[in-house]
Amino acid sequence: MISALLLVGLVVAAFVGFNVGGSTTGPAFGPAVGADAISKPAAALLMTVFFFVGGWTLGRRVVDTLGRELVTNPDIFTLQASIGVLFFIGLALFVGNMFGVPASTSMTAVGAIAGLGVARNALDWAVLGEIATWWLVAPVIGFWVSLVIGRYFYARLHRIIAMERTDGDLLTVDRSGAVPVPRPAETTTRRELFGVTTVIVIGCLMAFSSGTSNVANAIAPLVGSGALAMNPAIVLACAAVGVGAFTIARRTLETMGSDITELPLTAAIVVAVVSATLVIFLSAIGIPASFVVIATMSIVGLGWGRATRPVSVPDAVRGESEVPVSVGGLAADEAGGDEVPGIGEEEPDDIPSAADLFDPGTTARVVVMQNVVPMLATVGAYLTFRFVPIFGF
């Protein structure tokens, strides 16, 4: 029979997974829903399936890192401590949503566990140092890869990927045979079908990457405490994510779908591929990664690369990049001499300046909050686990 305390732990873990599903489904499938490629229920179903695949495969490596390797003595993960850690993760999600900035659940989970480890003198500083190093390196890699893409390859990618949806349904169901078969509608073009397929595949890739990293945030403390085995814990987290994807994620899907003009389809795909690839790599080596932070720096890098095409790097650093983006020199050869659509612009002939591509003030606010929220969780967890008598310290 499940004890009352374990039941509370399962409920809190499910609450964290529920919020993860609500906050990550929009970024993963918002472009697909906004392009009328799939419906919201279909997006939620794909999110649930591929999150589970990511969590079941690479995700358990991150669970081991957070639940067993980050602390030198896993016995400190009592049920009370596990519930406390999960509480701080859930609180971080709430605070981030209140400020309109999605908090990094991975960074917050590591912070809360680190606070527990310091309070009990059981933190493995070497493991924490490795995690922190990758947290610094991965966003920088995402920034520079996206910058290079934006500076040299964005125009070519845009011509390949960009699409306009025709009126009517994308697919029809052929019921002439024994088994109904979906086929492209008569009005559907090959370019449209390719673009729609691309955004759906990218959404599945993002859902998979989210599962590899975020499943640990909901269950690592319970697994580390031995109160719950790995496989049932993963199933619990993924089921909770699915509930969140089918319920509260509908609003984030609407937001991401309606706001897609602020980040065109081509830019959204570039950011998603770069960010998801880095997250999957980090999860494969057991490092909990923040998709939000990496994606933010990828967006900035892509915008910076697009904005500085006609100027040299030293001029860009000195802030002399307010020249409207045009294509010239080597870039003109790669783009075929055509003008390139700017990020946030629908018409290729309407070319933005550097200031139009990303707002430094908004970027600074997002980056600051994404670091402040995990810090609050770390300090709060340390003070709680160190001085609150109910935790036995």
mmCIF file of C-alpha atoms in Angstrom:
data_model
loop_
_atom_site.group_PDB
_atom_site.id
_atom_site.type_symbol
_atom_site.label_atom_id
_atom_site.label_comp_id
_atom_site.label_asym_id
_atom_site.label_seq_id
_atom_site.Cartn_x
_atom_site.Cartn_y
_atom_site.Cartn_z
ATOM 1 C CA MET A 1 0.000 0.000 0.000
ATOM 2 C CA ILE A 2 1.310 3.455 -0.934
ATOM 3 C CA SER A 3 2.090 5.656 2.039
ATOM 4 C CA ALA A 4 0.515 9.089 2.283
ATOM 5 C CA LEU A 5 3.925 10.776 1.980
ATOM 6 C CA LEU A 6 4.801 8.837 -1.193
ATOM 7 C CA LEU A 7 1.401 9.719 -2.625
ATOM 8 C CA VAL A 8 2.163 13.395 -2.040
ATOM 9 C CA GLY A 9 5.492 12.923 -3.821
ATOM 10 C CA LEU A 10 3.804 11.293 -6.813
ATOM 11 C CA VAL A 11 1.260 14.113 -7.008
ATOM 12 C CA VAL A 12 3.973 16.787 -6.890
ATOM 13 C CA ALA A 13 6.010 14.951 -9.544
ATOM 14 C CA ALA A 14 2.922 14.705 -11.739
ATOM 15 C CA PHE A 15 2.289 18.425 -11.231
ATOM 16 C CA VAL A 16 5.806 19.219 -12.453
ATOM 17 C CA GLY A 17 5.321 16.955 -15.489
ATOM 18 C CA PHE A 18 1.943 18.555 -16.159
ATOM 19 C CA ASN A 19 3.556 22.004 -16.298
ATOM 20 C CA VAL A 20 6.408 20.725 -18.464
ATOM 21 C CA GLY A 21 3.875 19.424 -20.978
ATOM 22 C CA GLY A 22 2.011 22.709 -20.949
ATOM 23 C CA SER A 23 5.094 24.849 -21.457
ATOM 24 C CA THR A 24 7.016 22.770 -24.025
ATOM 25 C CA THR A 25 4.263 21.662 -26.415
ATOM 26 C CA GLY A 26 3.799 25.188 -27.754
ATOM 27 C CA PRO A 27 7.430 25.777 -28.743
ATOM 28 C CA ALA A 28 7.627 22.290 -30.274
ATOM 29 C CA PHE A 29 4.448 22.269 -32.365
ATOM 30 C CA GLY A 30 3.376 25.919 -32.482
ATOM 31 C CA PRO A 31 4.832 26.401 -36.003
ATOM 32 C CA ALA A 32 3.030 23.288 -37.261
ATOM 33 C CA VAL A 33 -0.291 24.337 -35.724
ATOM 34 C CA GLY A 34 0.170 27.912 -36.957
ATOM 35 C CA ALA A 35 0.751 26.645 -40.489
ATOM 36 C CA ASP A 36 -2.440 24.526 -40.266
ATOM 37 C CA ALA A 37 -0.302 21.436 -40.738
ATOM 38 C CA ILE A 38 -1.834 19.545 -37.801
ATOM 39 C CA SER A 39 -4.568 20.071 -35.242
ATOM 40 C CA LYS A 40 -3.995 20.794 -31.567
ATOM 41 C CA PRO A 41 -5.028 17.273 -30.450
ATOM 42 C CA ALA A 42 -2.650 15.768 -33.025
ATOM 43 C CA ALA A 43 0.138 18.025 -31.746
ATOM 44 C CA ALA A 44 -0.569 16.928 -28.174
ATOM 45 C CA LEU A 45 -0.514 13.270 -29.200
ATOM 46 C CA LEU A 46 2.808 13.615 -31.028
ATOM 47 C CA MET A 47 4.238 15.551 -28.085
ATOM 48 C CA THR A 48 3.261 12.776 -25.685
ATOM 49 C CA VAL A 49 4.623 9.974 -27.873
ATOM 50 C CA PHE A 50 7.978 11.528 -28.715
ATOM 51 C CA PHE A 51 8.512 12.926 -25.216
ATOM 52 C CA PHE A 52 8.078 9.369 -23.951
ATOM 53 C CA VAL A 53 10.553 8.007 -26.524
ATOM 54 C CA GLY A 54 13.116 10.629 -25.488
ATOM 55 C CA GLY A 55 12.554 10.028 -21.792
ATOM 56 C CA TRP A 56 12.659 6.247 -22.089
ATOM 57 C CA THR A 57 15.907 6.216 -24.086
ATOM 58 C CA LEU A 58 18.319 9.057 -23.295
ATOM 59 C CA GLY A 59 16.277 10.585 -20.496
ATOM 60 C CA ARG A 60 17.249 7.944 -17.937
ATOM 61 C CA ARG A 61 20.885 9.064 -18.233
ATOM 62 C CA VAL A 62 19.913 12.541 -17.034
ATOM 63 C CA VAL A 63 17.813 10.985 -14.265
ATOM 64 C CA ASP A 64 20.910 9.132 -13.058
ATOM 65 C CA THR A 65 22.939 12.355 -13.129
ATOM 66 C CA LEU A 66 20.436 14.330 -11.060
ATOM 67 C CA GLY A 67 19.242 11.542 -8.781
ATOM 68 C CA ARG A 68 22.503 9.684 -8.092
ATOM 69 C CA GLU A 69 25.624 11.428 -9.392
ATOM 70 C CA LEU A 70 25.096 15.077 -8.470
ATOM 71 C CA VAL A 71 25.233 14.189 -4.768
ATOM 72 C CA THR A 72 27.828 12.001 -3.096
ATOM 73 C CA ASN A 73 25.239 10.353 -0.854
ATOM 74 C CA PRO A 74 21.895 9.537 -2.544
ATOM 75 C CA ASP A 75 20.461 8.704 0.904
ATOM 76 C CA ILE A 76 19.865 12.420 1.436
ATOM 77 C CA PHE A 77 16.943 12.057 -0.979
ATOM 78 C CA THR A 78 14.414 11.201 1.688
ATOM 79 C CA LEU A 79 10.783 11.430 0.653
ATOM 80 C CA GLN A 80 10.505 14.762 2.445
ATOM 81 C CA ALA A 81 13.566 16.113 0.656
ATOM 82 C CA SER A 82 12.344 14.809 -2.715
ATOM 83 C CA ILE A 83 9.002 16.533 -2.262
ATOM 84 C CA GLY A 84 10.810 19.738 -1.287
ATOM 85 C CA VAL A 85 12.992 19.646 -4.406
ATOM 86 C CA LEU A 86 9.996 19.029 -6.654
ATOM 87 C CA PHE A 87 8.155 21.867 -4.923
ATOM 88 C CA PHE A 88 10.898 24.328 -5.824
ATOM 89 C CA ILE A 89 10.876 23.147 -9.443
ATOM 90 C CA GLY A 90 7.121 23.687 -9.643
ATOM 91 C CA LEU A 91 7.475 27.064 -7.945
ATOM 92 C CA ALA A 92 10.073 28.132 -10.520
ATOM 93 C CA LEU A 93 7.685 27.310 -13.348
ATOM 94 C CA PHE A 94 5.042 29.456 -11.675
ATOM 95 C CA VAL A 95 7.396 32.417 -11.117
ATOM 96 C CA GLY A 96 8.654 32.267 -14.687
ATOM 97 C CA ASN A 97 5.104 32.255 -16.046
ATOM 98 C CA MET A 98 4.180 35.217 -13.843
ATOM 99 C CA PHE A 99 6.967 37.265 -15.424
ATOM 100 C CA GLY A 100 6.181 36.002 -18.908
ATOM 101 C CA VAL A 101 9.535 34.215 -19.155
ATOM 102 C CA PRO A 102 9.685 30.410 -19.368
ATOM 103 C CA ALA A 103 12.002 29.303 -16.569
ATOM 104 C CA SER A 104 14.525 26.558 -17.240
ATOM 105 C CA THR A 105 13.271 23.516 -15.369
ATOM 106 C CA SER A 106 16.621 21.765 -15.865
ATOM 107 C CA MET A 107 18.617 24.599 -14.340
ATOM 108 C CA THR A 108 16.088 24.923 -11.536
ATOM 109 C CA ALA A 109 16.136 21.198 -10.811
ATOM 110 C CA VAL A 110 19.933 21.192 -10.605
ATOM 111 C CA GLY A 111 19.805 24.295 -8.409
ATOM 112 C CA ALA A 112 17.302 22.796 -5.980
ATOM 113 C CA ILE A 113 19.256 19.530 -5.734
ATOM 114 C CA ALA A 114 22.503 21.479 -5.310
ATOM 115 C CA GLY A 115 20.895 23.427 -2.473
ATOM 116 C CA LEU A 116 20.000 20.145 -0.799
ATOM 117 C CA GLY A 117 23.506 18.791 -1.384
ATOM 118 C CA VAL A 118 25.201 21.851 0.118
ATOM 119 C CA ALA A 119 22.885 21.784 3.132
ATOM 120 C CA ARG A 120 23.852 18.154 3.758
ATOM 121 C CA ASN A 121 27.530 18.500 2.737
ATOM 122 C CA ALA A 122 26.899 15.914 0.024
ATOM 123 C CA LEU A 123 27.204 17.888 -3.218
ATOM 124 C CA ASP A 124 29.580 16.488 -5.851
ATOM 125 C CA TRP A 125 31.259 19.703 -6.963
ATOM 126 C CA ALA A 126 33.030 18.018 -9.873
ATOM 127 C CA VAL A 127 29.748 16.894 -11.429
ATOM 128 C CA LEU A 128 28.191 20.302 -10.774
ATOM 129 C CA GLY A 129 31.194 21.973 -12.414
ATOM 130 C CA GLU A 130 30.848 19.798 -15.505
ATOM 131 C CA ILE A 131 27.147 20.633 -15.777
ATOM 132 C CA ALA A 132 27.775 24.364 -15.300
ATOM 133 C CA THR A 133 30.524 24.323 -17.918
ATOM 134 C CA TRP A 134 28.195 22.837 -20.512
ATOM 135 C CA TRP A 135 25.522 25.367 -19.542
ATOM 136 C CA LEU A 136 27.962 28.101 -20.552
ATOM 137 C CA VAL A 137 29.344 26.385 -23.640
ATOM 138 C CA ALA A 138 26.118 25.075 -25.235
ATOM 139 C CA PRO A 139 24.367 28.468 -25.631
ATOM 140 C CA VAL A 140 27.574 29.916 -27.091
ATOM 141 C CA ILE A 141 27.710 27.072 -29.622
ATOM 142 C CA GLY A 142 24.045 27.639 -30.454
ATOM 143 C CA PHE A 143 24.672 31.366 -30.889
ATOM 144 C CA TRP A 144 27.626 30.965 -33.272
ATOM 145 C CA VAL A 145 26.114 28.130 -35.316
ATOM 146 C CA SER A 146 22.929 30.170 -35.785
ATOM 147 C CA LEU A 147 24.962 33.294 -36.571
ATOM 148 C CA VAL A 148 26.824 31.492 -39.348
ATOM 149 C CA ILE A 149 23.557 30.118 -40.737
ATOM 150 C CA GLY A 150 21.926 33.539 -40.617
ATOM 151 C CA ARG A 151 24.899 35.251 -42.240
ATOM 152 C CA TYR A 152 25.635 32.807 -45.050
ATOM 153 C CA PHE A 153 22.861 30.228 -45.553
ATOM 154 C CA TYR A 154 19.528 31.722 -44.451
ATOM 155 C CA ALA A 155 18.521 32.992 -47.911
ATOM 156 C CA ARG A 156 19.036 29.598 -49.528
ATOM 157 C CA LEU A 157 17.194 27.805 -46.716
ATOM 158 C CA HIS A 158 14.318 30.257 -46.947
ATOM 159 C CA ARG A 159 13.823 29.569 -50.642
ATOM 160 C CA ILE A 160 13.764 25.835 -49.949
ATOM 161 C CA ILE A 161 11.545 25.858 -46.850
ATOM 162 C CA ALA A 162 9.253 28.895 -47.125
ATOM 163 C CA MET A 163 5.729 28.021 -48.184
ATOM 164 C CA GLU A 164 2.266 29.473 -48.567
ATOM 165 C CA ARG A 165 -0.684 27.350 -47.477
ATOM 166 C CA THR A 166 -3.381 26.898 -50.100
ATOM 167 C CA ASP A 167 -7.045 26.993 -49.192
ATOM 168 C CA GLY A 168 -8.697 23.752 -48.242
ATOM 169 C CA ASP A 169 -7.528 20.589 -46.556
ATOM 170 C CA LEU A 170 -3.931 19.458 -46.894
ATOM 171 C CA LEU A 171 -4.845 15.759 -47.105
ATOM 172 C CA THR A 172 -7.851 13.723 -48.138
ATOM 173 C CA VAL A 173 -8.667 10.163 -47.122
ATOM 174 C CA ASP A 174 -8.927 7.629 -49.933
ATOM 175 C CA ARG A 175 -11.527 5.084 -48.815
ATOM 176 C CA SER A 176 -11.675 3.130 -52.058
ATOM 177 C CA GLY A 177 -9.589 0.288 -50.656
ATOM 178 C CA ALA A 178 -9.977 -1.965 -47.653
ATOM 179 C CA VAL A 179 -7.804 0.387 -45.577
ATOM 180 C CA PRO A 180 -8.320 4.186 -45.693
ATOM 181 C CA VAL A 181 -5.185 5.895 -47.024
ATOM 182 C CA PRO A 182 -4.401 9.614 -46.576
ATOM 183 C CA ARG A 183 -3.382 11.320 -49.812
ATOM 184 C CA PRO A 184 -2.491 14.917 -50.740
ATOM 185 C CA ALA A 185 -5.508 16.993 -51.743
ATOM 186 C CA GLU A 186 -5.794 18.189 -55.342
ATOM 187 C CA THR A 187 -4.926 21.754 -54.318
ATOM 188 C CA THR A 188 -1.862 20.697 -52.305
ATOM 189 C CA THR A 189 1.455 21.490 -53.975
ATOM 190 C CA ARG A 190 4.667 19.508 -53.520
ATOM 191 C CA ARG A 191 6.350 22.518 -51.938
ATOM 192 C CA GLU A 192 3.499 22.852 -49.480
ATOM 193 C CA LEU A 193 3.565 19.164 -48.622
ATOM 194 C CA PHE A 194 7.342 19.278 -48.102
ATOM 195 C CA GLY A 195 7.087 22.346 -45.859
ATOM 196 C CA VAL A 196 4.283 20.892 -43.767
ATOM 197 C CA THR A 197 6.118 17.593 -43.360
ATOM 198 C CA THR A 198 9.247 19.492 -42.329
ATOM 199 C CA VAL A 199 7.581 21.467 -39.535
ATOM 200 C CA ILE A 200 5.915 18.320 -38.176
ATOM 201 C CA VAL A 201 9.191 16.378 -38.188
ATOM 202 C CA ILE A 202 10.949 19.290 -36.471
ATOM 203 C CA GLY A 203 8.205 19.366 -33.833
ATOM 204 C CA CYS A 204 8.729 15.662 -33.165
ATOM 205 C CA LEU A 205 12.476 16.243 -32.878
ATOM 206 C CA MET A 206 11.882 18.995 -30.312
ATOM 207 C CA ALA A 207 9.465 16.789 -28.370
ATOM 208 C CA PHE A 208 12.067 14.014 -28.326
ATOM 209 C CA SER A 209 14.783 16.395 -27.119
ATOM 210 C CA SER A 210 12.465 17.724 -24.426
ATOM 211 C CA GLY A 211 11.879 14.184 -23.189
ATOM 212 C CA THR A 212 15.585 13.401 -23.043
ATOM 213 C CA SER A 213 16.227 16.340 -20.719
ATOM 214 C CA ASN A 214 12.998 17.283 -18.956
ATOM 215 C CA VAL A 215 11.770 13.883 -17.796
ATOM 216 C CA ALA A 216 14.456 13.963 -15.086
ATOM 217 C CA ASN A 217 13.140 17.229 -13.674
ATOM 218 C CA ALA A 218 9.925 15.559 -12.569
ATOM 219 C CA ILE A 219 11.230 12.254 -11.213
ATOM 220 C CA ALA A 220 14.962 12.406 -10.416
ATOM 221 C CA PRO A 221 14.490 13.098 -6.667
ATOM 222 C CA LEU A 222 12.012 10.231 -6.268
ATOM 223 C CA VAL A 223 14.232 7.830 -8.217
ATOM 224 C CA GLY A 224 17.279 8.970 -6.251
ATOM 225 C CA SER A 225 15.480 8.331 -2.988
ATOM 226 C CA GLY A 226 14.624 4.774 -4.054
ATOM 227 C CA ALA A 227 10.953 5.458 -3.463
ATOM 228 C CA LEU A 228 10.141 4.883 -7.121
ATOM 229 C CA ALA A 229 11.840 2.677 -9.729
ATOM 230 C CA MET A 230 13.119 4.208 -12.955
ATOM 231 C CA ASN A 231 10.643 2.729 -15.438
ATOM 232 C CA PRO A 232 7.414 3.474 -13.505
ATOM 233 C CA ALA A 233 8.758 6.967 -12.774
ATOM 234 C CA ILE A 234 9.317 7.668 -16.479
ATOM 235 C CA VAL A 235 5.806 6.441 -17.290
ATOM 236 C CA LEU A 236 4.360 8.698 -14.570
ATOM 237 C CA ALA A 237 6.232 11.768 -15.842
ATOM 238 C CA CYS A 238 5.314 11.139 -19.476
ATOM 239 C CA ALA A 239 1.664 10.569 -18.635
ATOM 240 C CA ALA A 240 1.600 13.864 -16.736
ATOM 241 C CA VAL A 241 3.286 15.624 -19.669
ATOM 242 C CA GLY A 242 0.612 14.174 -21.952
ATOM 243 C CA VAL A 243 -2.169 15.540 -19.754
ATOM 244 C CA GLY A 244 -0.517 18.955 -19.844
ATOM 245 C CA ALA A 245 -0.119 18.750 -23.624
ATOM 246 C CA PHE A 246 -3.818 18.001 -24.129
ATOM 247 C CA THR A 247 -5.046 20.668 -21.684
ATOM 248 C CA ILE A 248 -3.082 23.788 -20.730
ATOM 249 C CA ALA A 249 -0.833 23.543 -23.793
ATOM 250 C CA ARG A 250 -3.749 24.554 -26.026
ATOM 251 C CA ARG A 251 -3.221 28.166 -24.988
ATOM 252 C CA THR A 252 0.522 28.098 -25.667
ATOM 253 C CA LEU A 253 -0.158 26.451 -29.024
ATOM 254 C CA GLU A 254 -2.487 29.325 -29.895
ATOM 255 C CA THR A 255 0.122 31.851 -28.820
ATOM 256 C CA MET A 256 2.945 30.240 -30.757
ATOM 257 C CA GLY A 257 0.739 29.681 -33.783
ATOM 258 C CA SER A 258 -0.605 33.236 -33.956
ATOM 259 C CA ASP A 259 2.805 34.760 -33.211
ATOM 260 C CA ILE A 260 4.560 32.815 -35.929
ATOM 261 C CA THR A 261 4.807 35.988 -38.065
ATOM 262 C CA GLU A 262 7.214 37.343 -35.469
ATOM 263 C CA LEU A 263 9.519 34.406 -36.139
ATOM 264 C CA PRO A 264 9.031 33.127 -39.699
ATOM 265 C CA LEU A 265 8.835 29.447 -40.462
ATOM 266 C CA THR A 266 12.396 29.270 -41.801
ATOM 267 C CA ALA A 267 13.836 30.967 -38.699
ATOM 268 C CA ALA A 268 11.742 28.789 -36.379
ATOM 269 C CA ILE A 269 13.047 25.635 -38.060
ATOM 270 C CA VAL A 270 16.678 26.782 -37.840
ATOM 271 C CA VAL A 271 16.350 27.608 -34.141
ATOM 272 C CA ALA A 272 14.548 24.343 -33.417
ATOM 273 C CA VAL A 273 17.091 22.149 -35.207
ATOM 274 C CA VAL A 274 20.126 23.837 -33.635
ATOM 275 C CA SER A 275 18.638 23.841 -30.127
ATOM 276 C CA ALA A 276 17.197 20.329 -30.224
ATOM 277 C CA THR A 277 20.443 18.875 -31.571
ATOM 278 C CA LEU A 278 22.443 20.420 -28.740
ATOM 279 C CA VAL A 279 19.938 19.262 -26.112
ATOM 280 C CA ILE A 280 19.970 15.693 -27.434
ATOM 281 C CA PHE A 281 23.778 15.659 -27.435
ATOM 282 C CA LEU A 282 23.938 16.911 -23.849
ATOM 283 C CA SER A 283 21.305 14.408 -22.720
ATOM 284 C CA ALA A 284 23.296 11.595 -24.356
ATOM 285 C CA ILE A 285 26.263 12.431 -22.101
ATOM 286 C CA GLY A 286 24.016 12.823 -19.050
ATOM 287 C CA ILE A 287 23.958 16.631 -18.849
ATOM 288 C CA PRO A 288 20.607 18.272 -18.011
ATOM 289 C CA ALA A 289 20.172 20.973 -20.643
ATOM 290 C CA SER A 290 18.036 24.088 -20.902
ATOM 291 C CA PHE A 291 16.300 24.189 -24.268
ATOM 292 C CA VAL A 292 14.911 27.642 -23.462
ATOM 293 C CA VAL A 293 18.322 29.243 -22.867
ATOM 294 C CA ILE A 294 19.913 27.579 -25.902
ATOM 295 C CA ALA A 295 16.976 28.554 -28.126
ATOM 296 C CA THR A 296 17.105 32.147 -26.874
ATOM 297 C CA MET A 297 20.778 32.488 -27.782
ATOM 298 C CA SER A 298 20.118 30.740 -31.097
ATOM 299 C CA ILE A 299 17.455 33.335 -31.948
ATOM 300 C CA VAL A 300 19.835 36.146 -31.029
ATOM 301 C CA GLY A 301 22.630 34.574 -33.085
ATOM 302 C CA LEU A 302 20.382 34.092 -36.106
ATOM 303 C CA GLY A 303 19.184 37.679 -35.901
ATOM 304 C CA TRP A 304 22.710 39.003 -35.404
ATOM 305 C CA GLY A 305 23.975 37.017 -38.378
ATOM 306 C CA ARG A 306 21.173 38.334 -40.585
ATOM 307 C CA ALA A 307 21.689 41.893 -39.373
ATOM 308 C CA THR A 308 25.454 41.988 -39.914
ATOM 309 C CA ARG A 309 25.657 40.523 -43.413
ATOM 310 C CA PRO A 310 26.858 43.736 -45.090
ATOM 311 C CA VAL A 311 29.381 44.715 -42.409
ATOM 312 C CA SER A 312 32.563 43.285 -40.977
ATOM 313 C CA VAL A 313 32.631 41.594 -37.587
ATOM 314 C CA PRO A 314 34.648 44.445 -35.941
ATOM 315 C CA ASP A 315 32.095 46.985 -37.191
ATOM 316 C CA ALA A 316 29.258 44.840 -35.888
ATOM 317 C CA VAL A 317 30.887 44.612 -32.466
ATOM 318 C CA ARG A 318 31.308 48.404 -32.419
ATOM 319 C CA GLY A 319 27.590 48.749 -33.097
ATOM 320 C CA GLU A 320 27.937 50.025 -36.657
ATOM 321 C CA SER A 321 25.514 47.451 -38.059
ATOM 322 C CA GLU A 322 22.463 49.633 -38.504
ATOM 323 C CA VAL A 323 22.814 49.382 -42.278
ATOM 324 C CA PRO A 324 19.684 47.734 -43.749
ATOM 325 C CA VAL A 325 20.314 44.094 -44.493
ATOM 326 C CA SER A 326 21.085 43.485 -48.134
ATOM 327 C CA VAL A 327 22.955 40.831 -49.996
ATOM 328 C CA GLY A 328 26.375 41.579 -51.433
ATOM 329 C CA GLY A 329 29.778 40.038 -52.060
ATOM 330 C CA LEU A 330 30.047 36.396 -51.095
ATOM 331 C CA ALA A 331 26.554 36.469 -49.597
ATOM 332 C CA ALA A 332 25.156 37.609 -52.922
ATOM 333 C CA ASP A 333 26.776 34.656 -54.658
ATOM 334 C CA GLU A 334 25.245 32.246 -52.169
ATOM 335 C CA ALA A 335 21.815 33.857 -52.322
ATOM 336 C CA GLY A 336 21.811 34.067 -56.083
ATOM 337 C CA GLY A 337 21.666 37.857 -55.968
ATOM 338 C CA ASP A 338 18.192 37.925 -54.423
ATOM 339 C CA GLU A 339 17.144 39.998 -51.481
ATOM 340 C CA VAL A 340 16.725 37.963 -48.327
ATOM 341 C CA PRO A 341 13.650 38.021 -46.050
ATOM 342 C CA GLY A 342 14.423 39.362 -42.608
ATOM 343 C CA ILE A 343 13.443 37.632 -39.414
ATOM 344 C CA GLY A 344 10.001 38.838 -38.451
ATOM 345 C CA GLU A 345 9.157 39.976 -42.006
ATOM 346 C CA GLU A 346 6.815 38.233 -44.407
ATOM 347 C CA GLU A 347 7.870 40.011 -47.622
ATOM 348 C CA PRO A 348 11.395 39.409 -48.994
ATOM 349 C CA ASP A 349 11.575 43.016 -50.254
ATOM 350 C CA ASP A 350 11.005 44.494 -46.798
ATOM 351 C CA ILE A 351 14.501 44.217 -45.281
ATOM 352 C CA PRO A 352 14.917 45.082 -41.561
ATOM 353 C CA SER A 353 17.756 46.743 -39.757
ATOM 354 C CA ALA A 354 19.660 45.114 -36.909
ATOM 355 C CA ALA A 355 17.413 46.793 -34.325
ATOM 356 C CA ASP A 356 14.348 45.238 -35.989
ATOM 357 C CA LEU A 357 15.640 41.692 -35.744
ATOM 358 C CA PHE A 358 15.810 41.335 -31.991
ATOM 359 C CA ASP A 359 15.141 43.568 -29.003
ATOM 360 C CA PRO A 360 18.235 43.764 -26.776
ATOM 361 C CA GLY A 361 16.117 44.879 -23.816
ATOM 362 C CA THR A 362 13.757 41.931 -24.093
ATOM 363 C CA THR A 363 16.671 39.566 -24.641
ATOM 364 C CA ALA A 364 18.400 40.871 -21.511
ATOM 365 C CA ARG A 365 15.209 40.453 -19.453
ATOM 366 C CA VAL A 366 14.769 36.861 -20.625
ATOM 367 C CA VAL A 367 18.398 35.916 -19.963
ATOM 368 C CA VAL A 368 18.391 37.582 -16.531
ATOM 369 C CA MET A 369 15.167 35.873 -15.435
ATOM 370 C CA GLN A 370 16.353 32.514 -16.714
ATOM 371 C CA ASN A 371 19.322 32.802 -14.365
ATOM 372 C CA VAL A 372 17.592 34.492 -11.429
ATOM 373 C CA VAL A 373 14.836 31.873 -11.098
ATOM 374 C CA PRO A 374 17.255 28.909 -10.714
ATOM 375 C CA MET A 375 19.290 30.979 -8.261
ATOM 376 C CA LEU A 376 16.188 31.583 -6.169
ATOM 377 C CA ALA A 377 15.478 27.846 -6.198
ATOM 378 C CA THR A 378 19.047 27.079 -5.126
ATOM 379 C CA VAL A 379 19.082 29.552 -2.235
ATOM 380 C CA GLY A 380 15.544 28.674 -1.191
ATOM 381 C CA ALA A 381 16.293 24.951 -1.206
ATOM 382 C CA TYR A 382 19.475 25.419 0.812
ATOM 383 C CA LEU A 383 17.762 27.516 3.476
ATOM 384 C CA THR A 384 14.813 25.143 3.650
ATOM 385 C CA PHE A 385 16.826 21.939 3.860
ATOM 386 C CA ARG A 386 19.301 23.493 6.272
ATOM 387 C CA PHE A 387 16.981 25.132 8.786
ATOM 388 C CA VAL A 388 13.418 23.731 8.507
ATOM 389 C CA PRO A 389 13.025 21.016 11.193
ATOM 390 C CA ILE A 390 10.539 18.889 9.224
ATOM 391 C CA PHE A 391 13.371 17.802 6.907
ATOM 392 C CA GLY A 392 15.360 16.399 9.810
ATOM 393 C CA PHE A 393 18.344 18.664 9.603
#
